[in-house]
Amino acid sequence: MTPADTIAPGSTIGILGGGQLGRMTAIAAAAMGYKCLILEPQEDCPASQVADHIAGAYEDESVLARFADAVDVVTLEFENVPVESLRFLEARAPVRPGSRALEIAQDRILEKDYLNRAGIGTAPWREVTDLAGLTAAAAEIGLPAVLKTARFGYDGKGQAMLKPDSDLAEAWETLGGVRCILEGFIAFDCEVSVIAARASSGETRCFPVVRNEHRDHILYKTHAPAGVSAETERAAEAVAIAAIEVLDLTGLLAVEMFALPDGGVLVNEVAPRPHNSGHWSIEGCATSQFQQLVRAVCNLPLGSTEILHPSEMTNLLGDEIDAWPEILAEPNAYLHLYGKADAKPGRKMGHVTRLLKS
Ligand code: AMP
């Protein structure tokens, strides 16, 4: 007997967003006997090459209704889907994660407030809505600090580092005068992340703690395992499980954290979906993050997150994918290309996971 809200193999999973995360989710779902339907405005998107696709706007209710009618459960690979669209879908199909968790994760201020209320630590922060507010917040928090737009920031876009001699008015203008968060600058030892999974049964499990290296604010490499102290590992895993539970989220929650010299961690941001820092799990772990997402949203037993191989994942940005012949010639290197036509500088075109000798 399976629980009532189990979505069995043979069913169709609807995915909002058609990028590489959707593509890798659809591949994992297909391996488990599921079909996927992608909703994404872009015609030839990475996920549309491996699954059925509706090319339509997230705001279009006739498109949303057609999508909801064709699927058994809805998940997402992209967090800037309008919350109203998720609410519309929720009236028609199970949506995992749901609109409330998405609403919180879309907004850095709501997110930090929610986490702090649950006792989860972050950098000190203030909401800023005008230049006078920025000046006051900078005086309270102290400089250096990081000014970020509250919404729609990614890969360092919508961010300005403020030093003691920075011109605050110029920084405010650069970010477009929109609602922002000012965060105290954290002198971290390293950046780590944990991906937690939660099924609709309430079962939770997290992937091992990994260490992330960024270049120009974009993830460059992920090292699994992180190679941090057992104390930091325990703190990071506890925070990830606490965060997914407090958000009451079904699916995956990627939690990016700063590891501090004293063994503690502070949350930088969370994402309610698969994450670039989990790509190594396809080859390195007993269950990949994409298979775990399918298990969580279909209410299947969650898979083992045991590390099978210590791994290093490297993103291939822009024309770095031209190195594909050399990568293919390497033993223990697993190349993933996302099917994107245009290798613009900084664009995530693929990744390679190298399995290391343990
Ligand atoms: P985010 O877009 O919030 O993930 O920030 C991108 C990168 O900027 C992070 O991975 C950090 O390397 C750096 N960063 C962001 N916020 C802070 C902070 N409060 N203190 C120190 N570094 C930060």
mmCIF file of C-alpha atoms and ligand atoms in Angstrom:
data_model
loop_
_atom_site.group_PDB
_atom_site.id
_atom_site.type_symbol
_atom_site.label_atom_id
_atom_site.label_comp_id
_atom_site.label_asym_id
_atom_site.label_seq_id
_atom_site.Cartn_x
_atom_site.Cartn_y
_atom_site.Cartn_z
ATOM 1 C CA MET A 1 0.000 0.000 0.000
ATOM 2 C CA THR A 2 1.329 3.433 -0.896
ATOM 3 C CA PRO A 3 0.286 6.599 1.001
ATOM 4 C CA ALA A 4 -2.701 8.450 -0.491
ATOM 5 C CA ASP A 5 -0.730 11.347 -1.932
ATOM 6 C CA THR A 6 1.909 9.196 -3.615
ATOM 7 C CA ILE A 7 2.337 10.039 -7.272
ATOM 8 C CA ALA A 8 3.323 6.780 -8.879
ATOM 9 C CA PRO A 9 5.731 6.156 -11.769
ATOM 10 C CA GLY A 10 3.910 6.651 -15.071
ATOM 11 C CA SER A 11 2.513 9.986 -13.841
ATOM 12 C CA THR A 12 3.456 13.375 -15.280
ATOM 13 C CA ILE A 13 5.471 15.933 -13.332
ATOM 14 C CA GLY A 14 4.953 19.559 -14.357
ATOM 15 C CA ILE A 15 8.078 21.701 -14.056
ATOM 16 C CA LEU A 16 7.946 25.511 -14.013
ATOM 17 C CA GLY A 17 11.100 26.733 -15.738
ATOM 18 C CA GLY A 18 13.027 25.172 -18.590
ATOM 19 C CA GLY A 19 16.704 25.747 -17.778
ATOM 20 C CA GLN A 20 19.406 23.207 -16.990
ATOM 21 C CA LEU A 21 17.901 22.386 -13.587
ATOM 22 C CA GLY A 22 14.636 21.429 -15.295
ATOM 23 C CA ARG A 23 16.545 19.472 -17.919
ATOM 24 C CA MET A 24 18.435 17.412 -15.320
ATOM 25 C CA THR A 25 15.243 16.906 -13.271
ATOM 26 C CA ALA A 26 13.422 15.624 -16.378
ATOM 27 C CA ILE A 27 16.278 13.221 -17.157
ATOM 28 C CA ALA A 28 16.189 11.844 -13.581
ATOM 29 C CA ALA A 29 12.384 11.608 -13.701
ATOM 30 C CA ALA A 30 12.487 9.701 -16.998
ATOM 31 C CA ALA A 31 14.914 7.187 -15.486
ATOM 32 C CA MET A 32 12.309 6.559 -12.762
ATOM 33 C CA GLY A 33 9.448 6.064 -15.234
ATOM 34 C CA TYR A 34 7.852 9.521 -15.003
ATOM 35 C CA LYS A 35 6.973 11.909 -17.820
ATOM 36 C CA CYS A 36 7.632 15.632 -17.507
ATOM 37 C CA LEU A 37 5.896 18.666 -18.967
ATOM 38 C CA ILE A 38 7.868 21.914 -18.902
ATOM 39 C CA LEU A 39 6.250 25.353 -18.766
ATOM 40 C CA GLU A 40 8.711 28.016 -19.888
ATOM 41 C CA PRO A 41 8.246 31.027 -22.189
ATOM 42 C CA GLN A 42 11.455 30.434 -24.189
ATOM 43 C CA GLU A 43 10.961 28.189 -27.258
ATOM 44 C CA ASP A 44 14.183 26.152 -27.489
ATOM 45 C CA CYS A 45 15.146 25.899 -23.818
ATOM 46 C CA PRO A 46 17.456 23.260 -22.266
ATOM 47 C CA ALA A 47 14.583 21.258 -20.713
ATOM 48 C CA SER A 48 12.431 21.312 -23.879
ATOM 49 C CA GLN A 49 15.086 19.176 -25.597
ATOM 50 C CA VAL A 50 14.421 16.259 -23.216
ATOM 51 C CA ALA A 51 10.730 16.598 -22.231
ATOM 52 C CA ASP A 52 7.376 17.891 -23.491
ATOM 53 C CA HIS A 53 7.108 21.660 -23.376
ATOM 54 C CA ILE A 54 4.464 24.365 -23.351
ATOM 55 C CA ALA A 55 5.972 27.656 -24.516
ATOM 56 C CA GLY A 56 3.781 30.151 -22.701
ATOM 57 C CA ALA A 57 3.829 32.956 -20.166
ATOM 58 C CA TYR A 58 3.741 32.134 -16.430
ATOM 59 C CA GLU A 59 1.089 34.856 -16.028
ATOM 60 C CA ASP A 60 -1.293 33.498 -18.691
ATOM 61 C CA GLU A 61 -4.192 31.755 -16.907
ATOM 62 C CA SER A 62 -5.300 29.812 -19.978
ATOM 63 C CA VAL A 63 -1.757 28.451 -20.320
ATOM 64 C CA LEU A 64 -1.595 27.658 -16.584
ATOM 65 C CA ALA A 65 -4.946 25.851 -16.718
ATOM 66 C CA ARG A 66 -3.813 23.748 -19.719
ATOM 67 C CA PHE A 67 -0.569 22.931 -17.889
ATOM 68 C CA ALA A 68 -2.346 21.998 -14.630
ATOM 69 C CA ASP A 69 -4.810 19.738 -16.498
ATOM 70 C CA ALA A 70 -1.954 17.800 -18.092
ATOM 71 C CA VAL A 71 0.122 17.069 -14.973
ATOM 72 C CA ASP A 72 -0.232 15.118 -11.696
ATOM 73 C CA VAL A 73 2.056 17.330 -9.598
ATOM 74 C CA VAL A 74 3.825 20.652 -10.148
ATOM 75 C CA THR A 75 7.339 21.580 -9.071
ATOM 76 C CA LEU A 76 9.725 24.349 -10.081
ATOM 77 C CA GLU A 77 13.319 24.850 -11.097
ATOM 78 C CA PHE A 78 13.240 28.654 -11.117
ATOM 79 C CA GLU A 79 12.157 30.788 -8.182
ATOM 80 C CA ASN A 80 11.012 33.915 -9.973
ATOM 81 C CA VAL A 81 7.723 32.408 -11.104
ATOM 82 C CA PRO A 82 4.938 34.798 -9.957
ATOM 83 C CA VAL A 83 3.450 33.685 -6.618
ATOM 84 C CA GLU A 84 -0.063 34.374 -8.008
ATOM 85 C CA SER A 85 0.580 31.802 -10.754
ATOM 86 C CA LEU A 86 1.478 29.215 -8.125
ATOM 87 C CA ARG A 87 -1.713 30.040 -6.196
ATOM 88 C CA PHE A 88 -3.713 29.587 -9.411
ATOM 89 C CA LEU A 89 -2.080 26.185 -9.958
ATOM 90 C CA GLU A 90 -2.595 25.167 -6.304
ATOM 91 C CA ALA A 91 -6.350 25.231 -6.858
ATOM 92 C CA ARG A 92 -5.909 22.622 -9.621
ATOM 93 C CA ALA A 93 -2.977 20.328 -8.738
ATOM 94 C CA PRO A 94 -0.568 19.557 -5.896
ATOM 95 C CA VAL A 95 2.190 22.195 -6.076
ATOM 96 C CA ARG A 96 5.437 21.263 -4.306
ATOM 97 C CA PRO A 97 7.007 23.505 -3.074
ATOM 98 C CA GLY A 98 3.953 25.695 -2.515
ATOM 99 C CA SER A 99 3.302 29.400 -2.974
ATOM 100 C CA ARG A 100 4.076 30.450 0.612
ATOM 101 C CA ALA A 101 7.593 28.949 0.606
ATOM 102 C CA LEU A 102 8.228 30.510 -2.812
ATOM 103 C CA GLU A 103 6.992 33.908 -1.662
ATOM 104 C CA ILE A 104 9.463 33.871 1.234
ATOM 105 C CA ALA A 105 12.402 32.633 -0.863
ATOM 106 C CA GLN A 106 11.810 35.289 -3.554
ATOM 107 C CA ASP A 107 12.504 38.149 -1.205
ATOM 108 C CA ARG A 108 15.772 38.463 0.723
ATOM 109 C CA ILE A 109 14.090 40.528 3.472
ATOM 110 C CA LEU A 110 11.138 38.172 4.033
ATOM 111 C CA GLU A 111 13.579 35.251 3.908
ATOM 112 C CA LYS A 112 16.003 36.593 6.508
ATOM 113 C CA ASP A 113 13.175 37.753 8.769
ATOM 114 C CA TYR A 114 11.538 34.319 8.602
ATOM 115 C CA LEU A 115 14.801 32.474 9.301
ATOM 116 C CA ASN A 116 15.802 34.796 12.169
ATOM 117 C CA ARG A 117 12.373 34.364 13.830
ATOM 118 C CA ALA A 118 13.028 30.612 13.758
ATOM 119 C CA GLY A 119 16.363 31.159 15.510
ATOM 120 C CA ILE A 120 18.456 30.630 12.342
ATOM 121 C CA GLY A 121 21.412 33.031 12.128
ATOM 122 C CA THR A 122 22.182 35.326 9.183
ATOM 123 C CA ALA A 123 24.391 38.386 8.693
ATOM 124 C CA PRO A 124 23.006 41.420 10.544
ATOM 125 C CA TRP A 125 20.712 43.276 8.124
ATOM 126 C CA ARG A 126 18.382 46.222 7.633
ATOM 127 C CA GLU A 127 15.649 46.884 5.088
ATOM 128 C CA VAL A 128 16.440 49.988 3.028
ATOM 129 C CA THR A 129 13.873 51.883 0.963
ATOM 130 C CA ASP A 130 15.597 55.232 0.353
ATOM 131 C CA LEU A 131 18.985 56.949 0.540
ATOM 132 C CA ALA A 132 18.347 58.351 4.028
ATOM 133 C CA GLY A 133 17.503 54.826 5.180
ATOM 134 C CA LEU A 134 20.698 53.507 3.585
ATOM 135 C CA THR A 135 22.781 56.131 5.388
ATOM 136 C CA ALA A 136 21.151 55.247 8.721
ATOM 137 C CA ALA A 137 21.517 51.487 8.123
ATOM 138 C CA ALA A 138 25.198 51.885 7.180
ATOM 139 C CA ALA A 139 25.798 53.775 10.437
ATOM 140 C CA GLU A 140 24.045 51.046 12.476
ATOM 141 C CA ILE A 141 25.543 47.985 10.773
ATOM 142 C CA GLY A 142 28.921 49.513 9.981
ATOM 143 C CA LEU A 143 30.997 49.262 6.793
ATOM 144 C CA PRO A 144 32.073 47.207 4.948
ATOM 145 C CA ALA A 145 28.616 45.912 4.133
ATOM 146 C CA VAL A 146 26.816 44.484 1.115
ATOM 147 C CA LEU A 147 23.809 46.218 -0.438
ATOM 148 C CA LYS A 148 21.512 43.839 -2.354
ATOM 149 C CA THR A 149 18.205 44.327 -4.137
ATOM 150 C CA ALA A 150 15.527 42.553 -2.099
ATOM 151 C CA ARG A 151 14.234 40.691 -5.160
ATOM 152 C CA PHE A 152 15.453 39.264 -8.473
ATOM 153 C CA GLY A 153 19.169 39.151 -7.678
ATOM 154 C CA TYR A 154 21.307 36.206 -8.763
ATOM 155 C CA ASP A 155 24.980 35.429 -9.380
ATOM 156 C CA GLY A 156 26.020 38.750 -7.816
ATOM 157 C CA LYS A 157 23.643 40.811 -9.989
ATOM 158 C CA GLY A 158 21.834 43.507 -8.017
ATOM 159 C CA GLN A 159 24.650 43.815 -5.439
ATOM 160 C CA ALA A 160 27.096 46.488 -4.379
ATOM 161 C CA MET A 161 29.929 46.164 -1.880
ATOM 162 C CA LEU A 162 30.073 49.216 0.363
ATOM 163 C CA LYS A 163 33.446 50.146 1.865
ATOM 164 C CA PRO A 164 34.024 52.897 4.452
ATOM 165 C CA ASP A 165 34.939 55.341 1.651
ATOM 166 C CA SER A 166 32.130 54.313 -0.779
ATOM 167 C CA ASP A 167 29.693 56.897 -2.104
ATOM 168 C CA LEU A 168 26.341 55.661 -0.733
ATOM 169 C CA ALA A 169 24.281 57.818 -3.120
ATOM 170 C CA GLU A 170 26.094 56.335 -6.098
ATOM 171 C CA ALA A 171 25.552 52.763 -4.827
ATOM 172 C CA TRP A 172 21.863 53.483 -4.250
ATOM 173 C CA GLU A 173 21.526 54.818 -7.818
ATOM 174 C CA THR A 174 23.458 51.878 -9.295
ATOM 175 C CA LEU A 175 20.973 49.397 -7.838
ATOM 176 C CA GLY A 176 18.115 51.431 -9.318
ATOM 177 C CA GLY A 177 16.657 52.956 -6.153
ATOM 178 C CA VAL A 178 14.569 49.837 -5.475
ATOM 179 C CA ARG A 179 13.847 48.209 -2.074
ATOM 180 C CA CYS A 180 17.099 46.718 -0.814
ATOM 181 C CA ILE A 181 18.689 44.898 2.094
ATOM 182 C CA LEU A 182 21.934 46.064 3.667
ATOM 183 C CA GLU A 183 23.898 43.161 5.131
ATOM 184 C CA GLY A 184 26.921 43.317 7.397
ATOM 185 C CA PHE A 185 30.040 41.941 5.695
ATOM 186 C CA ILE A 186 30.898 38.490 7.082
ATOM 187 C CA ALA A 187 34.574 37.541 7.345
ATOM 188 C CA PHE A 188 33.922 33.869 6.623
ATOM 189 C CA ASP A 189 36.384 30.968 6.515
ATOM 190 C CA CYS A 190 34.636 29.494 3.475
ATOM 191 C CA GLU A 191 31.243 29.169 1.818
ATOM 192 C CA VAL A 192 29.333 25.923 2.235
ATOM 193 C CA SER A 193 25.929 24.670 1.192
ATOM 194 C CA VAL A 194 23.550 21.898 2.099
ATOM 195 C CA ILE A 195 20.595 20.665 0.066
ATOM 196 C CA ALA A 196 17.787 19.369 2.246
ATOM 197 C CA ALA A 197 14.893 17.292 0.947
ATOM 198 C CA ARG A 198 11.446 16.870 2.487
ATOM 199 C CA ALA A 199 8.705 14.578 1.207
ATOM 200 C CA SER A 200 5.035 15.364 1.738
ATOM 201 C CA SER A 201 5.075 12.587 4.388
ATOM 202 C CA GLY A 202 7.334 14.943 6.399
ATOM 203 C CA GLU A 203 10.421 12.720 6.008
ATOM 204 C CA THR A 204 13.571 14.854 5.703
ATOM 205 C CA ARG A 205 17.113 14.068 4.631
ATOM 206 C CA CYS A 206 20.046 16.241 3.642
ATOM 207 C CA PHE A 207 22.934 15.888 1.239
ATOM 208 C CA PRO A 208 26.470 16.108 2.627
ATOM 209 C CA VAL A 209 27.894 19.568 3.299
ATOM 210 C CA VAL A 210 29.867 20.866 0.302
ATOM 211 C CA ARG A 211 32.291 23.780 -0.078
ATOM 212 C CA ASN A 212 31.787 26.318 -2.838
ATOM 213 C CA GLU A 213 34.271 28.584 -4.585
ATOM 214 C CA HIS A 214 32.928 31.593 -6.462
ATOM 215 C CA ARG A 215 34.542 33.689 -9.192
ATOM 216 C CA ASP A 216 33.005 37.045 -10.070
ATOM 217 C CA HIS A 217 30.059 36.061 -7.817
ATOM 218 C CA ILE A 218 29.295 32.984 -9.961
ATOM 219 C CA LEU A 219 29.787 29.466 -8.602
ATOM 220 C CA TYR A 220 33.060 28.133 -10.017
ATOM 221 C CA LYS A 221 33.732 24.888 -8.139
ATOM 222 C CA THR A 222 31.997 22.677 -5.589
ATOM 223 C CA HIS A 223 34.042 20.316 -3.417
ATOM 224 C CA ALA A 224 32.260 17.296 -1.949
ATOM 225 C CA PRO A 225 32.761 16.617 0.876
ATOM 226 C CA ALA A 226 33.461 20.134 2.136
ATOM 227 C CA GLY A 227 36.527 19.218 4.168
ATOM 228 C CA VAL A 228 35.369 21.397 7.073
ATOM 229 C CA SER A 229 35.340 20.446 10.763
ATOM 230 C CA ALA A 230 32.786 17.978 12.123
ATOM 231 C CA GLU A 231 31.380 20.854 14.193
ATOM 232 C CA THR A 232 30.761 22.990 11.070
ATOM 233 C CA GLU A 233 29.215 19.994 9.288
ATOM 234 C CA ARG A 234 26.812 19.367 12.160
ATOM 235 C CA ALA A 235 25.884 23.063 12.372
ATOM 236 C CA ALA A 236 25.273 23.339 8.610
ATOM 237 C CA GLU A 237 23.117 20.196 8.449
ATOM 238 C CA ALA A 238 21.083 21.248 11.481
ATOM 239 C CA VAL A 239 20.410 24.668 9.925
ATOM 240 C CA ALA A 240 19.342 23.154 6.585
ATOM 241 C CA ILE A 241 16.871 20.763 8.233
ATOM 242 C CA ALA A 242 15.536 23.519 10.501
ATOM 243 C CA ALA A 243 15.080 25.830 7.494
ATOM 244 C CA ILE A 244 13.160 23.306 5.342
ATOM 245 C CA GLU A 245 10.913 22.458 8.297
ATOM 246 C CA VAL A 246 10.186 26.045 9.272
ATOM 247 C CA LEU A 247 9.274 26.836 5.649
ATOM 248 C CA ASP A 248 7.024 23.733 5.688
ATOM 249 C CA LEU A 249 8.455 23.003 2.257
ATOM 250 C CA THR A 250 7.937 19.852 0.200
ATOM 251 C CA GLY A 251 10.756 19.380 -2.307
ATOM 252 C CA LEU A 252 14.337 20.586 -2.064
ATOM 253 C CA LEU A 253 15.788 23.547 -0.209
ATOM 254 C CA ALA A 254 19.351 24.583 -1.044
ATOM 255 C CA VAL A 255 20.869 26.537 1.826
ATOM 256 C CA GLU A 256 24.001 28.603 1.137
ATOM 257 C CA MET A 257 25.954 29.444 4.280
ATOM 258 C CA PHE A 258 29.044 31.235 5.477
ATOM 259 C CA ALA A 259 31.238 28.981 7.663
ATOM 260 C CA LEU A 260 32.724 31.002 10.505
ATOM 261 C CA PRO A 261 36.104 30.582 12.205
ATOM 262 C CA ASP A 262 34.349 29.504 15.461
ATOM 263 C CA GLY A 263 32.669 26.494 13.790
ATOM 264 C CA GLY A 264 29.266 28.168 13.455
ATOM 265 C CA VAL A 265 27.400 29.019 10.244
ATOM 266 C CA LEU A 266 25.245 31.922 9.032
ATOM 267 C CA VAL A 267 22.724 31.515 6.202
ATOM 268 C CA ASN A 268 23.408 33.669 3.140
ATOM 269 C CA GLU A 269 20.428 32.596 1.050
ATOM 270 C CA VAL A 270 18.056 29.746 0.358
ATOM 271 C CA ALA A 271 16.621 28.419 -2.913
ATOM 272 C CA PRO A 272 13.539 26.130 -3.005
ATOM 273 C CA ARG A 273 14.815 23.975 -5.887
ATOM 274 C CA PRO A 274 17.788 21.942 -7.111
ATOM 275 C CA HIS A 275 21.021 23.918 -6.912
ATOM 276 C CA ASN A 276 24.240 24.238 -8.865
ATOM 277 C CA SER A 277 26.195 23.113 -5.779
ATOM 278 C CA GLY A 278 24.360 19.760 -5.907
ATOM 279 C CA HIS A 279 25.285 18.753 -9.470
ATOM 280 C CA TRP A 280 28.150 16.553 -8.213
ATOM 281 C CA SER A 281 25.516 14.261 -6.644
ATOM 282 C CA ILE A 282 24.608 12.835 -10.093
ATOM 283 C CA GLU A 283 27.783 10.739 -10.064
ATOM 284 C CA GLY A 284 29.157 11.262 -6.554
ATOM 285 C CA CYS A 285 26.194 10.320 -4.391
ATOM 286 C CA ALA A 286 23.908 7.303 -3.957
ATOM 287 C CA THR A 287 20.939 9.488 -4.996
ATOM 288 C CA SER A 288 21.233 12.613 -7.153
ATOM 289 C CA GLN A 289 19.573 15.848 -6.062
ATOM 290 C CA PHE A 290 17.313 15.594 -9.133
ATOM 291 C CA GLN A 291 16.135 12.082 -8.273
ATOM 292 C CA GLN A 292 15.635 13.241 -4.671
ATOM 293 C CA LEU A 293 13.398 16.069 -5.893
ATOM 294 C CA VAL A 294 11.275 13.568 -7.816
ATOM 295 C CA ARG A 295 11.094 11.322 -4.742
ATOM 296 C CA ALA A 296 10.147 14.257 -2.474
ATOM 297 C CA VAL A 297 7.398 15.749 -4.659
ATOM 298 C CA CYS A 298 5.956 12.325 -5.545
ATOM 299 C CA ASN A 299 6.032 11.330 -1.852
ATOM 300 C CA LEU A 300 8.294 8.315 -2.430
ATOM 301 C CA PRO A 301 10.786 7.209 0.228
ATOM 302 C CA LEU A 302 13.769 9.578 0.106
ATOM 303 C CA GLY A 303 16.992 8.069 -1.247
ATOM 304 C CA SER A 304 20.305 7.559 0.528
ATOM 305 C CA THR A 305 22.575 10.610 0.420
ATOM 306 C CA GLU A 306 25.718 8.652 1.138
ATOM 307 C CA ILE A 307 28.792 9.916 -0.733
ATOM 308 C CA LEU A 308 29.983 7.231 -3.149
ATOM 309 C CA HIS A 309 32.964 9.223 -4.483
ATOM 310 C CA PRO A 310 34.610 12.408 -3.249
ATOM 311 C CA SER A 311 33.941 14.792 -6.147
ATOM 312 C CA GLU A 312 34.815 18.150 -7.580
ATOM 313 C CA MET A 313 32.281 19.904 -9.814
ATOM 314 C CA THR A 314 33.403 22.727 -12.111
ATOM 315 C CA ASN A 315 31.007 24.959 -14.030
ATOM 316 C CA LEU A 316 31.709 25.537 -17.714
ATOM 317 C CA LEU A 317 30.915 29.174 -18.438
ATOM 318 C CA GLY A 318 30.714 30.724 -21.916
ATOM 319 C CA ASP A 319 33.355 29.391 -24.304
ATOM 320 C CA GLU A 320 34.865 27.144 -21.594
ATOM 321 C CA ILE A 321 32.683 24.429 -23.131
ATOM 322 C CA ASP A 322 35.034 24.438 -26.115
ATOM 323 C CA ALA A 323 37.240 22.223 -23.907
ATOM 324 C CA TRP A 324 34.713 19.362 -24.239
ATOM 325 C CA PRO A 325 37.016 17.085 -26.292
ATOM 326 C CA GLU A 326 39.780 17.252 -23.657
ATOM 327 C CA ILE A 327 37.297 16.716 -20.819
ATOM 328 C CA LEU A 328 35.862 13.669 -22.565
ATOM 329 C CA ALA A 329 39.373 12.244 -22.824
ATOM 330 C CA GLU A 330 39.924 12.463 -19.043
ATOM 331 C CA PRO A 331 39.281 9.333 -16.992
ATOM 332 C CA ASN A 332 36.764 9.867 -14.138
ATOM 333 C CA ALA A 333 35.437 13.121 -15.616
ATOM 334 C CA TYR A 334 31.689 13.338 -16.290
ATOM 335 C CA LEU A 335 30.692 16.018 -18.764
ATOM 336 C CA HIS A 336 27.213 17.562 -18.814
ATOM 337 C CA LEU A 337 26.231 20.028 -21.540
ATOM 338 C CA TYR A 338 22.952 21.907 -21.321
ATOM 339 C CA GLY A 339 22.115 22.256 -25.031
ATOM 340 C CA LYS A 340 22.324 26.070 -25.059
ATOM 341 C CA ALA A 341 23.101 27.513 -28.486
ATOM 342 C CA ASP A 342 24.661 30.793 -27.484
ATOM 343 C CA ALA A 343 27.905 30.647 -25.418
ATOM 344 C CA LYS A 344 27.692 34.184 -24.003
ATOM 345 C CA PRO A 345 30.449 35.124 -21.508
ATOM 346 C CA GLY A 346 29.515 34.035 -17.975
ATOM 347 C CA ARG A 347 26.564 31.893 -19.158
ATOM 348 C CA LYS A 348 26.336 28.438 -17.562
ATOM 349 C CA MET A 349 26.759 26.139 -20.583
ATOM 350 C CA GLY A 350 27.555 22.907 -18.781
ATOM 351 C CA HIS A 351 29.543 21.391 -15.933
ATOM 352 C CA VAL A 352 32.050 18.634 -15.334
ATOM 353 C CA THR A 353 32.210 16.415 -12.248
ATOM 354 C CA ARG A 354 35.546 14.796 -11.540
ATOM 355 C CA LEU A 355 35.483 11.805 -9.222
ATOM 356 C CA LEU A 356 38.518 11.904 -6.964
ATOM 357 C CA LYS A 357 40.433 8.998 -5.513
ATOM 358 C CA SER A 358 39.192 8.437 -1.954
HETATM 359 P P1 AMP B 1 24.533 36.149 -3.037
HETATM 360 O O1 AMP B 1 24.030 36.630 -4.350
HETATM 361 O O2 AMP B 1 23.789 36.694 -1.863
HETATM 362 O O3 AMP B 1 24.694 34.653 -2.996
HETATM 363 O O4 AMP B 1 26.048 36.699 -2.909
HETATM 364 C C1 AMP B 1 27.060 36.344 -3.833
HETATM 365 C C2 AMP B 1 28.402 36.231 -3.122
HETATM 366 O O5 AMP B 1 28.775 37.492 -2.535
HETATM 367 C C3 AMP B 1 28.393 35.246 -1.961
HETATM 368 O O6 AMP B 1 28.585 33.933 -2.425
HETATM 369 C C4 AMP B 1 29.561 35.780 -1.122
HETATM 370 O O7 AMP B 1 30.798 35.354 -1.660
HETATM 371 C C5 AMP B 1 29.437 37.281 -1.281
HETATM 372 N N1 AMP B 1 28.613 37.846 -0.187
HETATM 373 C C6 AMP B 1 27.272 38.031 -0.242
HETATM 374 N N2 AMP B 1 26.814 38.535 0.934
HETATM 375 C C7 AMP B 1 27.883 38.666 1.757
HETATM 376 C C8 AMP B 1 28.053 39.108 3.109
HETATM 377 N N3 AMP B 1 27.033 39.555 3.842
HETATM 378 N N4 AMP B 1 29.315 39.076 3.634
HETATM 379 C C9 AMP B 1 30.367 38.631 2.898
HETATM 380 N N5 AMP B 1 30.256 38.218 1.610
HETATM 381 C C10 AMP B 1 29.040 38.220 1.037
#
